[in-house]
PDB file of C-alpha atoms in Angstrom:
ATOM      1  CA  UNK A 218     -38.009 -69.323 -23.744  1.00  0.00           C
ATOM      2  CA  UNK A 219     -37.285 -65.799 -22.516  1.00  0.00           C
ATOM      3  CA  UNK A 220     -33.765 -64.583 -21.826  1.00  0.00           C
ATOM      4  CA  UNK A 221     -32.757 -61.308 -20.175  1.00  0.00           C
ATOM      5  CA  UNK A 222     -29.239 -60.050 -20.853  1.00  0.00           C
ATOM      6  CA  UNK A 223     -27.862 -57.320 -18.581  1.00  0.00           C
ATOM      7  CA  UNK A 224     -25.594 -54.904 -20.452  1.00  0.00           C
ATOM      8  CA  UNK A 225     -23.492 -51.937 -19.384  1.00  0.00           C
ATOM      9  CA  UNK A 226     -21.419 -49.128 -20.869  1.00  0.00           C
ATOM     10  CA  UNK A 227     -17.693 -49.055 -20.111  1.00  0.00           C
ATOM     11  CA  UNK A 228     -14.676 -47.046 -21.315  1.00  0.00           C
ATOM     12  CA  UNK A 229     -12.840 -48.571 -24.257  1.00  0.00           C
ATOM     13  CA  UNK A 230      -9.888 -50.635 -23.061  1.00  0.00           C
ATOM     14  CA  UNK A 231      -7.570 -48.473 -25.191  1.00  0.00           C
ATOM     15  CA  UNK A 232      -8.894 -45.158 -23.813  1.00  0.00           C
ATOM     16  CA  UNK A 233      -6.558 -42.890 -21.876  1.00  0.00           C
ATOM     17  CA  UNK A 234      -8.028 -42.463 -18.400  1.00  0.00           C
ATOM     18  CA  UNK A 235      -7.805 -39.193 -16.479  1.00  0.00           C
ATOM     19  CA  UNK A 236      -9.237 -37.941 -13.190  1.00  0.00           C
ATOM     20  CA  UNK A 237     -10.445 -34.563 -11.970  1.00  0.00           C
ATOM     21  CA  UNK A 238     -11.392 -33.021  -8.597  1.00  0.00           C
ATOM     22  CA  UNK A 239      -8.087 -33.879  -6.928  1.00  0.00           C
ATOM     23  CA  UNK A 240      -8.068 -37.361  -8.502  1.00  0.00           C
ATOM     24  CA  UNK A 241     -11.450 -38.301  -7.030  1.00  0.00           C
ATOM     25  CA  UNK A 242     -13.673 -38.210 -10.139  1.00  0.00           C
ATOM     26  CA  UNK A 243     -13.339 -39.991 -13.475  1.00  0.00           C
ATOM     27  CA  UNK A 244     -13.028 -37.527 -16.376  1.00  0.00           C
ATOM     28  CA  UNK A 245     -15.290 -38.736 -19.196  1.00  0.00           C
ATOM     29  CA  UNK A 246     -14.313 -36.004 -21.677  1.00  0.00           C
ATOM     30  CA  UNK A 247     -12.735 -37.488 -24.788  1.00  0.00           C
ATOM     31  CA  UNK A 248     -13.225 -41.091 -23.661  1.00  0.00           C
ATOM     32  CA  UNK A 249     -14.684 -43.607 -26.141  1.00  0.00           C
ATOM     33  CA  UNK A 250     -17.325 -45.821 -24.518  1.00  0.00           C
ATOM     34  CA  UNK A 251     -18.199 -49.359 -25.579  1.00  0.00           C
ATOM     35  CA  UNK A 252     -20.528 -52.213 -24.692  1.00  0.00           C
ATOM     36  CA  UNK A 253     -18.892 -54.042 -21.775  1.00  0.00           C
ATOM     37  CA  UNK A 254     -16.974 -56.949 -23.380  1.00  0.00           C
ATOM     38  CA  UNK A 255     -18.091 -59.586 -20.852  1.00  0.00           C
ATOM     39  CA  UNK A 256     -21.731 -58.624 -21.466  1.00  0.00           C
ATOM     40  CA  UNK A 257     -21.318 -58.552 -25.247  1.00  0.00           C
ATOM     41  CA  UNK A 258     -18.910 -61.338 -26.140  1.00  0.00           C
ATOM     42  CA  UNK A 259     -20.109 -63.944 -23.663  1.00  0.00           C
ATOM     43  CA  UNK A 260     -23.555 -63.193 -22.170  1.00  0.00           C
ATOM     44  CA  UNK A 261     -25.283 -61.714 -25.227  1.00  0.00           C
ATOM     45  CA  UNK A 262     -23.652 -63.961 -27.820  1.00  0.00           C
ATOM     46  CA  UNK A 263     -24.514 -67.103 -25.831  1.00  0.00           C
ATOM     47  CA  UNK A 264     -28.130 -65.907 -25.668  1.00  0.00           C
ATOM     48  CA  UNK A 265     -28.091 -65.403 -29.446  1.00  0.00           C
ATOM     49  CA  UNK A 266     -26.706 -68.930 -29.939  1.00  0.00           C
ATOM     50  CA  UNK A 267     -29.548 -70.315 -27.827  1.00  0.00           C
ATOM     51  CA  UNK A 268     -32.034 -68.394 -29.973  1.00  0.00           C
ATOM     52  CA  UNK A 269     -30.452 -69.801 -33.118  1.00  0.00           C
ATOM     53  CA  UNK A 270     -31.058 -73.290 -31.706  1.00  0.00           C
ATOM     54  CA  UNK A 271     -34.658 -72.450 -30.770  1.00  0.00           C
ATOM     55  CA  UNK A 272     -36.312 -69.775 -32.894  1.00  0.00           C
ATOM     56  CA  UNK A 273     -39.095 -69.236 -30.336  1.00  0.00           C
ATOM     57  CA  UNK A 274     -36.576 -67.757 -27.891  1.00  0.00           C
ATOM     58  CA  UNK A 275     -36.966 -64.052 -27.075  1.00  0.00           C
ATOM     59  CA  UNK A 276     -33.955 -61.983 -25.991  1.00  0.00           C
ATOM     60  CA  UNK A 277     -34.534 -58.857 -23.926  1.00  0.00           C
ATOM     61  CA  UNK A 278     -31.739 -56.456 -22.969  1.00  0.00           C
ATOM     62  CA  UNK A 279     -31.618 -54.294 -19.874  1.00  0.00           C
ATOM     63  CA  UNK A 280     -29.364 -51.367 -19.014  1.00  0.00           C
ATOM     64  CA  UNK A 281     -29.375 -48.966 -16.077  1.00  0.00           C
ATOM     65  CA  UNK A 282     -28.045 -45.632 -17.278  1.00  0.00           C
ATOM     66  CA  UNK A 283     -28.684 -42.279 -18.910  1.00  0.00           C
ATOM     67  CA  UNK A 284     -29.621 -41.501 -22.527  1.00  0.00           C
ATOM     68  CA  UNK A 285     -25.970 -41.564 -23.607  1.00  0.00           C
ATOM     69  CA  UNK A 286     -26.130 -45.358 -23.138  1.00  0.00           C
ATOM     70  CA  UNK A 287     -28.544 -45.699 -26.065  1.00  0.00           C
ATOM     71  CA  UNK A 288     -25.806 -46.249 -28.724  1.00  0.00           C
ATOM     72  CA  UNK A 289     -24.426 -49.292 -26.904  1.00  0.00           C
ATOM     73  CA  UNK A 290     -27.962 -50.621 -26.427  1.00  0.00           C
ATOM     74  CA  UNK A 291     -28.580 -50.234 -30.171  1.00  0.00           C
ATOM     75  CA  UNK A 292     -25.363 -52.156 -30.859  1.00  0.00           C
ATOM     76  CA  UNK A 293     -26.630 -55.005 -28.665  1.00  0.00           C
ATOM     77  CA  UNK A 294     -29.930 -54.930 -30.568  1.00  0.00           C
ATOM     78  CA  UNK A 295     -27.976 -55.044 -33.837  1.00  0.00           C
ATOM     79  CA  UNK A 296     -26.131 -58.147 -32.661  1.00  0.00           C
ATOM     80  CA  UNK A 297     -29.400 -59.969 -32.034  1.00  0.00           C
ATOM     81  CA  UNK A 298     -31.414 -58.645 -29.085  1.00  0.00           C
ATOM     82  CA  UNK A 299     -35.161 -58.389 -29.738  1.00  0.00           C
ATOM     83  CA  UNK A 300     -36.149 -55.621 -27.347  1.00  0.00           C
ATOM     84  CA  UNK A 301     -34.415 -53.413 -24.790  1.00  0.00           C
ATOM     85  CA  UNK A 302     -35.207 -51.661 -21.532  1.00  0.00           C
ATOM     86  CA  UNK A 303     -33.216 -48.738 -20.168  1.00  0.00           C
ATOM     87  CA  UNK A 304     -33.754 -47.656 -16.576  1.00  0.00           C
ATOM     88  CA  UNK A 305     -33.066 -43.918 -16.725  1.00  0.00           C
ATOM     89  CA  UNK A 306     -30.564 -43.354 -13.919  1.00  0.00           C
ATOM     90  CA  UNK A 307     -27.018 -42.142 -13.341  1.00  0.00           C
ATOM     91  CA  UNK A 308     -26.496 -44.292 -10.243  1.00  0.00           C
ATOM     92  CA  UNK A 309     -23.358 -46.445 -10.057  1.00  0.00           C
ATOM     93  CA  UNK A 310     -24.473 -48.194  -6.866  1.00  0.00           C
ATOM     94  CA  UNK A 311     -24.462 -51.947  -7.462  1.00  0.00           C
ATOM     95  CA  UNK A 312     -27.421 -52.736  -5.212  1.00  0.00           C
ATOM     96  CA  UNK A 313     -29.549 -49.998  -6.775  1.00  0.00           C
ATOM     97  CA  UNK A 314     -28.731 -51.278 -10.282  1.00  0.00           C
ATOM     98  CA  UNK A 315     -29.477 -54.885  -9.295  1.00  0.00           C
ATOM     99  CA  UNK A 316     -32.793 -53.904  -7.685  1.00  0.00           C
ATOM    100  CA  UNK A 317     -33.886 -52.076 -10.842  1.00  0.00           C
ATOM    101  CA  UNK A 318     -33.011 -55.109 -12.990  1.00  0.00           C
ATOM    102  CA  UNK A 319     -34.850 -57.400 -10.577  1.00  0.00           C
ATOM    103  CA  UNK A 320     -38.007 -55.266 -10.737  1.00  0.00           C
ATOM    104  CA  UNK A 321     -38.136 -55.578 -14.534  1.00  0.00           C
ATOM    105  CA  UNK A 322     -37.325 -59.298 -14.352  1.00  0.00           C
ATOM    106  CA  UNK A 323     -40.203 -59.912 -11.902  1.00  0.00           C
ATOM    107  CA  UNK A 324     -42.660 -58.529 -14.432  1.00  0.00           C
ATOM    108  CA  UNK A 325     -41.483 -60.710 -17.321  1.00  0.00           C
ATOM    109  CA  UNK A 326     -40.809 -64.211 -15.893  1.00  0.00           C
ATOM    110  CA  UNK A 327     -37.489 -64.900 -17.612  1.00  0.00           C
ATOM    111  CA  UNK A 328     -36.126 -68.431 -17.894  1.00  0.00           C
ATOM    112  CA  UNK A 329     -32.505 -67.284 -17.995  1.00  0.00           C
ATOM    113  CA  UNK A 330     -30.835 -64.061 -16.867  1.00  0.00           C
ATOM    114  CA  UNK A 331     -27.308 -63.592 -18.204  1.00  0.00           C
ATOM    115  CA  UNK A 332     -24.765 -61.052 -16.984  1.00  0.00           C
ATOM    116  CA  UNK A 333     -21.099 -60.625 -17.806  1.00  0.00           C
ATOM    117  CA  UNK A 334     -18.828 -61.780 -14.984  1.00  0.00           C
ATOM    118  CA  UNK A 335     -17.966 -58.119 -14.280  1.00  0.00           C
ATOM    119  CA  UNK A 336     -17.621 -54.723 -15.896  1.00  0.00           C
ATOM    120  CA  UNK A 337     -14.111 -53.806 -17.007  1.00  0.00           C
ATOM    121  CA  UNK A 338     -14.230 -50.458 -15.194  1.00  0.00           C
ATOM    122  CA  UNK A 339     -15.530 -51.413 -11.726  1.00  0.00           C
ATOM    123  CA  UNK A 340     -14.641 -55.148 -11.696  1.00  0.00           C
ATOM    124  CA  UNK A 341     -17.305 -55.676  -9.037  1.00  0.00           C
ATOM    125  CA  UNK A 342     -18.740 -59.059 -10.092  1.00  0.00           C
ATOM    126  CA  UNK A 343     -21.713 -58.331  -7.836  1.00  0.00           C
ATOM    127  CA  UNK A 344     -24.774 -57.612 -10.001  1.00  0.00           C
ATOM    128  CA  UNK A 345     -25.617 -61.218 -10.941  1.00  0.00           C
ATOM    129  CA  UNK A 346     -25.552 -62.478  -7.367  1.00  0.00           C
ATOM    130  CA  UNK A 347     -27.658 -59.571  -6.134  1.00  0.00           C
ATOM    131  CA  UNK A 348     -30.247 -60.023  -8.889  1.00  0.00           C
ATOM    132  CA  UNK A 349     -30.496 -63.743  -8.115  1.00  0.00           C
ATOM    133  CA  UNK A 350     -30.979 -63.055  -4.391  1.00  0.00           C
ATOM    134  CA  UNK A 351     -33.626 -60.402  -5.022  1.00  0.00           C
ATOM    135  CA  UNK A 352     -35.527 -62.809  -7.288  1.00  0.00           C
ATOM    136  CA  UNK A 353     -34.986 -65.902  -5.121  1.00  0.00           C
ATOM    137  CA  UNK A 354     -33.304 -67.744  -8.005  1.00  0.00           C
ATOM    138  CA  UNK A 355     -30.232 -70.000  -8.169  1.00  0.00           C
ATOM    139  CA  UNK A 356     -27.027 -68.289  -9.284  1.00  0.00           C
ATOM    140  CA  UNK A 357     -23.993 -69.732 -11.055  1.00  0.00           C
ATOM    141  CA  UNK A 358     -20.998 -67.424 -11.460  1.00  0.00           C
ATOM    142  CA  UNK A 359     -17.948 -67.446 -13.742  1.00  0.00           C
ATOM    143  CA  UNK A 360     -19.615 -69.745 -16.263  1.00  0.00           C
ATOM    144  CA  UNK A 361     -17.479 -70.921 -19.184  1.00  0.00           C
ATOM    145  CA  UNK A 362     -20.067 -73.201 -20.793  1.00  0.00           C
ATOM    146  CA  UNK A 363     -23.869 -73.243 -20.788  1.00  0.00           C
ATOM    147  CA  UNK A 364     -25.961 -76.052 -22.282  1.00  0.00           C
ATOM    148  CA  UNK A 365     -29.680 -76.739 -22.105  1.00  0.00           C
ATOM    149  CA  UNK A 366     -31.335 -80.122 -21.693  1.00  0.00           C
ATOM    150  CA  UNK A 367     -35.037 -79.257 -21.715  1.00  0.00           C
ATOM    151  CA  UNK A 368     -35.610 -77.138 -18.613  1.00  0.00           C
ATOM    152  CA  UNK A 369     -32.317 -78.246 -17.056  1.00  0.00           C
ATOM    153  CA  UNK A 370     -29.199 -76.106 -17.507  1.00  0.00           C
ATOM    154  CA  UNK A 371     -25.776 -77.751 -17.438  1.00  0.00           C
ATOM    155  CA  UNK A 372     -23.200 -75.104 -16.573  1.00  0.00           C
ATOM    156  CA  UNK A 373     -19.410 -75.381 -16.400  1.00  0.00           C
ATOM    157  CA  UNK A 374     -17.725 -72.821 -14.178  1.00  0.00           C
ATOM    158  CA  UNK A 375     -14.203 -72.042 -13.096  1.00  0.00           C
ATOM    159  CA  UNK A 376     -13.187 -72.722  -9.516  1.00  0.00           C
ATOM    160  CA  UNK A 377      -9.811 -72.371  -7.850  1.00  0.00           C
ATOM    161  CA  UNK A 378      -7.581 -75.083  -9.268  1.00  0.00           C
ATOM    162  CA  UNK A 379     -10.075 -76.481 -11.748  1.00  0.00           C
ATOM    163  CA  UNK A 380     -13.598 -76.572 -13.114  1.00  0.00           C
ATOM    164  CA  UNK A 381     -16.926 -77.842 -11.844  1.00  0.00           C
ATOM    165  CA  UNK A 382     -20.145 -78.807 -13.622  1.00  0.00           C
ATOM    166  CA  UNK A 383     -23.481 -77.695 -12.188  1.00  0.00           C
ATOM    167  CA  UNK A 384     -26.964 -78.858 -13.124  1.00  0.00           C
ATOM    168  CA  UNK A 385     -29.800 -76.519 -12.236  1.00  0.00           C
ATOM    169  CA  UNK A 386     -33.457 -76.253 -13.197  1.00  0.00           C
ATOM    170  CA  UNK A 387     -34.605 -73.062 -14.907  1.00  0.00           C
ATOM    171  CA  UNK A 388     -35.090 -70.223 -14.116  1.00  0.00           C
ATOM    172  CA  UNK A 389     -31.489 -69.323 -13.281  1.00  0.00           C
ATOM    173  CA  UNK A 390     -29.119 -66.345 -13.168  1.00  0.00           C
ATOM    174  CA  UNK A 391     -25.685 -66.897 -14.725  1.00  0.00           C
ATOM    175  CA  UNK A 392     -22.612 -64.654 -14.962  1.00  0.00           C
ATOM    176  CA  UNK A 393     -20.564 -65.377 -18.090  1.00  0.00           C
ATOM    177  CA  UNK A 394     -16.872 -65.207 -18.879  1.00  0.00           C
ATOM    178  CA  UNK A 395     -14.361 -66.295 -21.513  1.00  0.00           C
ATOM    179  CA  UNK A 396     -15.244 -69.629 -23.098  1.00  0.00           C
ATOM    180  CA  UNK A 397     -19.007 -69.070 -23.070  1.00  0.00           C
ATOM    181  CA  UNK A 398     -19.202 -67.922 -26.712  1.00  0.00           C
ATOM    182  CA  UNK A 399     -17.172 -66.464 -29.574  1.00  0.00           C
ATOM    183  CA  UNK A 400     -17.164 -62.746 -30.369  1.00  0.00           C
ATOM    184  CA  UNK A 401     -19.321 -61.539 -33.281  1.00  0.00           C
ATOM    185  CA  UNK A 402     -19.610 -58.315 -35.251  1.00  0.00           C
ATOM    186  CA  UNK A 403     -23.039 -56.857 -36.143  1.00  0.00           C
ATOM    187  CA  UNK A 404     -23.885 -57.255 -39.830  1.00  0.00           C
ATOM    188  CA  UNK A 405     -25.582 -54.581 -41.951  1.00  0.00           C
ATOM    189  CA  UNK A 406     -29.001 -56.255 -41.704  1.00  0.00           C
ATOM    190  CA  UNK A 407     -28.733 -56.266 -37.912  1.00  0.00           C
ATOM    191  CA  UNK A 408     -27.596 -52.639 -37.786  1.00  0.00           C
ATOM    192  CA  UNK A 409     -30.495 -51.481 -39.970  1.00  0.00           C
ATOM    193  CA  UNK A 410     -33.004 -53.605 -38.050  1.00  0.00           C
ATOM    194  CA  UNK A 411     -31.810 -52.277 -34.682  1.00  0.00           C
ATOM    195  CA  UNK A 412     -33.068 -48.805 -35.561  1.00  0.00           C
ATOM    196  CA  UNK A 413     -36.693 -49.951 -35.331  1.00  0.00           C
ATOM    197  CA  UNK A 414     -36.458 -52.455 -32.467  1.00  0.00           C
ATOM    198  CA  UNK A 415     -38.204 -51.321 -29.263  1.00  0.00           C
ATOM    199  CA  UNK A 416     -36.097 -49.503 -26.658  1.00  0.00           C
ATOM    200  CA  UNK A 417     -38.317 -48.704 -23.683  1.00  0.00           C
ATOM    201  CA  UNK A 418     -37.174 -46.145 -21.124  1.00  0.00           C
TER     202      UNK A 418
END
């Protein structure tokens, strides 16, 4: 099985946020950036759990951003990603980002594409749906549980006033939120191994 996990760089939740240019532009100076928590804690960790259940699983990571995103990509590799792609761009346009992810996905025939439910800076929740549409794949958003039964995915998701269970045949695009997996910290072996894992730009 092949899994693609979409990851992004966001300001640390404890960072003090300032704006410049008459409060129209985010001031990045002095801000600590991290791997977006929804991508890390839920999407990536669930992919790693699936790999632990099936050692033949391959986890690829994808990020659309500049070279200063490499440290967060290396962290994701340290957690358990096998290989990473970075589309070299400074664009923050959701459709552009989704189209770049979709182009890479078309070339690699992934069984599962995981995204976080949103980034904690833009809160757009749009990338997963756009990627699914561009690839012509089913999309399940706000997933809290993901189980596999052969080539059938059983996905619990939050809806207003409750929860629903969806069954869908792979391949599928899923956006992940709290409940999908438990947070992990990279161990020393993972950190050392991440230095030599492929990161293609």
